[in-house]
């Protein structure tokens, strides 16, 4: 959810310039299911193994240019920068373990392979078969370019 304000600079002719700024909140849920099928069943069952959620602020700033084709049609180009990051996912597992969502790699000796995992744990995972352990986060920040047609009513 983002609320933005636009300010259009006074322009002469068919070109117009504007700036945009806004802020809001972003929410995300993480759910992990493992498919299981009983030998007597004909379909898979997907019980929820773990679930976590997080929220965070969103900030947007940008500028744009527009060209009036007619009084009711306008072509525009806009460049925005968005800062949005989700941190501190908190959740619960099927085994009633509550804690943070961690991302890490776990070594599987049978396959000689480091496997990436996301798991809700009470403490950060550690040990000789664990590496790159940290709290999970999602960064949705970046530059947005929009080109389009505005229709005025």
GROMACS .gro file of C-alpha atoms in nm:
model
  153
    1UNK     CA    1   0.000   0.000   0.000
    2UNK     CA    2   0.163   0.324  -0.115
    3UNK     CA    3   0.034   0.681  -0.107
    4UNK     CA    4   0.203   0.910  -0.362
    5UNK     CA    5   0.190   1.283  -0.421
    6UNK     CA    6   0.264   1.439  -0.759
    7UNK     CA    7   0.369   1.795  -0.829
    8UNK     CA    8   0.346   1.923  -1.185
    9UNK     CA    9   0.571   2.212  -1.279
   10UNK     CA   10   0.411   2.490  -1.481
   11UNK     CA   11   0.496   2.428  -1.844
   12UNK     CA   12   0.445   2.610  -2.171
   13UNK     CA   13   0.340   2.427  -2.481
   14UNK     CA   14   0.264   2.057  -2.502
   15UNK     CA   15   0.539   1.930  -2.267
   16UNK     CA   16   0.496   1.890  -1.894
   17UNK     CA   17   0.731   1.790  -1.611
   18UNK     CA   18   0.644   1.645  -1.271
   19UNK     CA   19   0.797   1.490  -0.960
   20UNK     CA   20   0.657   1.215  -0.745
   21UNK     CA   21   0.716   1.112  -0.383
   22UNK     CA   22   0.538   0.861  -0.168
   23UNK     CA   23   0.552   0.607   0.107
   24UNK     CA   24   0.365   0.318   0.252
   25UNK     CA   25   0.389  -0.038   0.379
   26UNK     CA   26   0.454  -0.378   0.222
   27UNK     CA   27   0.355  -0.717   0.367
   28UNK     CA   28   0.467  -1.068   0.279
   29UNK     CA   29   0.387  -1.421   0.391
   30UNK     CA   30   0.610  -1.725   0.350
   31UNK     CA   31   0.453  -2.071   0.357
   32UNK     CA   32   0.627  -2.403   0.308
   33UNK     CA   33   0.440  -2.720   0.216
   34UNK     CA   34   0.582  -3.063   0.147
   35UNK     CA   35   0.381  -3.295  -0.076
   36UNK     CA   36   0.310  -3.634   0.073
   37UNK     CA   37   0.107  -3.924  -0.055
   38UNK     CA   38  -0.003  -4.225   0.145
   39UNK     CA   39   0.038  -4.557  -0.030
   40UNK     CA   40  -0.341  -4.604  -0.014
   41UNK     CA   41  -0.420  -4.255  -0.147
   42UNK     CA   42  -0.454  -4.142  -0.507
   43UNK     CA   43  -0.368  -3.775  -0.445
   44UNK     CA   44  -0.092  -3.581  -0.272
   45UNK     CA   45  -0.158  -3.412   0.059
   46UNK     CA   46   0.015  -3.077   0.123
   47UNK     CA   47   0.023  -3.008   0.497
   48UNK     CA   48   0.177  -2.677   0.598
   49UNK     CA   49   0.520  -2.734   0.749
   50UNK     CA   50   0.606  -2.374   0.840
   51UNK     CA   51   0.477  -2.023   0.793
   52UNK     CA   52   0.633  -1.679   0.851
   53UNK     CA   53   0.541  -1.318   0.780
   54UNK     CA   54   0.705  -0.976   0.771
   55UNK     CA   55   0.627  -0.616   0.688
   56UNK     CA   56   0.831  -0.309   0.612
   57UNK     CA   57   0.822   0.048   0.485
   58UNK     CA   58   0.823   0.148   0.117
   59UNK     CA   59   0.957   0.480  -0.014
   60UNK     CA   60   0.923   0.599  -0.374
   61UNK     CA   61   1.063   0.907  -0.546
   62UNK     CA   62   1.061   0.987  -0.915
   63UNK     CA   63   1.030   1.231  -1.198
   64UNK     CA   64   0.849   1.231  -1.527
   65UNK     CA   65   0.788   1.409  -1.852
   66UNK     CA   66   0.466   1.418  -2.051
   67UNK     CA   67   0.357   1.533  -2.395
   68UNK     CA   68  -0.001   1.637  -2.468
   69UNK     CA   69  -0.122   1.481  -2.794
   70UNK     CA   70  -0.471   1.629  -2.750
   71UNK     CA   71  -0.661   1.772  -2.457
   72UNK     CA   72  -0.763   1.422  -2.341
   73UNK     CA   73  -0.453   1.217  -2.442
   74UNK     CA   74  -0.103   1.242  -2.300
   75UNK     CA   75   0.210   1.030  -2.353
   76UNK     CA   76   0.438   1.004  -2.050
   77UNK     CA   77   0.774   0.862  -1.941
   78UNK     CA   78   0.851   0.826  -1.572
   79UNK     CA   79   1.157   0.706  -1.377
   80UNK     CA   80   1.116   0.611  -1.011
   81UNK     CA   81   1.339   0.474  -0.739
   82UNK     CA   82   1.173   0.241  -0.488
   83UNK     CA   83   1.322   0.145  -0.151
   84UNK     CA   84   1.142  -0.157  -0.007
   85UNK     CA   85   1.290  -0.427   0.211
   86UNK     CA   86   1.128  -0.701   0.417
   87UNK     CA   87   1.325  -0.807   0.724
   88UNK     CA   88   1.257  -0.998   1.045
   89UNK     CA   89   1.027  -1.272   0.918
   90UNK     CA   90   0.870  -1.433   1.224
   91UNK     CA   91   0.681  -1.759   1.215
   92UNK     CA   92   0.587  -2.097   1.347
   93UNK     CA   93   0.644  -2.454   1.235
   94UNK     CA   94   0.413  -2.752   1.237
   95UNK     CA   95   0.613  -2.877   1.538
   96UNK     CA   96   0.511  -2.555   1.726
   97UNK     CA   97   0.862  -2.405   1.707
   98UNK     CA   98   0.839  -2.024   1.701
   99UNK     CA   99   1.117  -1.800   1.583
  100UNK     CA  100   1.274  -1.618   1.291
  101UNK     CA  101   1.297  -1.738   0.932
  102UNK     CA  102   1.662  -1.817   0.853
  103UNK     CA  103   1.830  -1.881   0.519
  104UNK     CA  104   2.139  -2.099   0.511
  105UNK     CA  105   2.322  -2.375   0.328
  106UNK     CA  106   2.342  -2.726   0.474
  107UNK     CA  107   2.596  -2.981   0.354
  108UNK     CA  108   2.456  -3.315   0.237
  109UNK     CA  109   2.744  -3.566   0.257
  110UNK     CA  110   2.551  -3.833   0.063
  111UNK     CA  111   2.551  -3.614  -0.248
  112UNK     CA  112   2.855  -3.394  -0.168
  113UNK     CA  113   2.628  -3.092  -0.212
  114UNK     CA  114   2.550  -2.770  -0.022
  115UNK     CA  115   2.168  -2.743  -0.016
  116UNK     CA  116   1.998  -2.404   0.034
  117UNK     CA  117   1.730  -2.403   0.303
  118UNK     CA  118   1.475  -2.165   0.452
  119UNK     CA  119   1.359  -2.262   0.798
  120UNK     CA  120   1.182  -2.114   1.100
  121UNK     CA  121   1.410  -2.169   1.399
  122UNK     CA  122   1.437  -2.033   1.753
  123UNK     CA  123   1.812  -1.967   1.706
  124UNK     CA  124   2.045  -1.912   1.413
  125UNK     CA  125   2.163  -2.249   1.275
  126UNK     CA  126   2.528  -2.336   1.340
  127UNK     CA  127   2.768  -2.625   1.300
  128UNK     CA  128   3.028  -2.767   1.066
  129UNK     CA  129   2.765  -2.863   0.807
  130UNK     CA  130   2.607  -2.514   0.805
  131UNK     CA  131   2.731  -2.206   0.620
  132UNK     CA  132   2.604  -1.860   0.521
  133UNK     CA  133   2.339  -1.858   0.795
  134UNK     CA  134   2.145  -1.532   0.833
  135UNK     CA  135   1.794  -1.404   0.892
  136UNK     CA  136   1.594  -1.420   0.571
  137UNK     CA  137   1.516  -1.090   0.399
  138UNK     CA  138   1.375  -0.974   0.067
  139UNK     CA  139   1.496  -0.653  -0.099
  140UNK     CA  140   1.253  -0.516  -0.359
  141UNK     CA  141   1.443  -0.189  -0.406
  142UNK     CA  142   1.528  -0.069  -0.752
  143UNK     CA  143   1.460   0.161  -1.044
  144UNK     CA  144   1.126   0.158  -1.226
  145UNK     CA  145   1.081   0.296  -1.577
  146UNK     CA  146   0.728   0.355  -1.706
  147UNK     CA  147   0.619   0.466  -2.050
  148UNK     CA  148   0.252   0.495  -2.130
  149UNK     CA  149  -0.056   0.679  -2.240
  150UNK     CA  150  -0.279   0.883  -2.006
  151UNK     CA  151  -0.642   0.932  -2.092
  152UNK     CA  152  -0.826   1.219  -1.924
  153UNK     CA  153  -1.199   1.211  -1.874
   0.00000   0.00000   0.00000
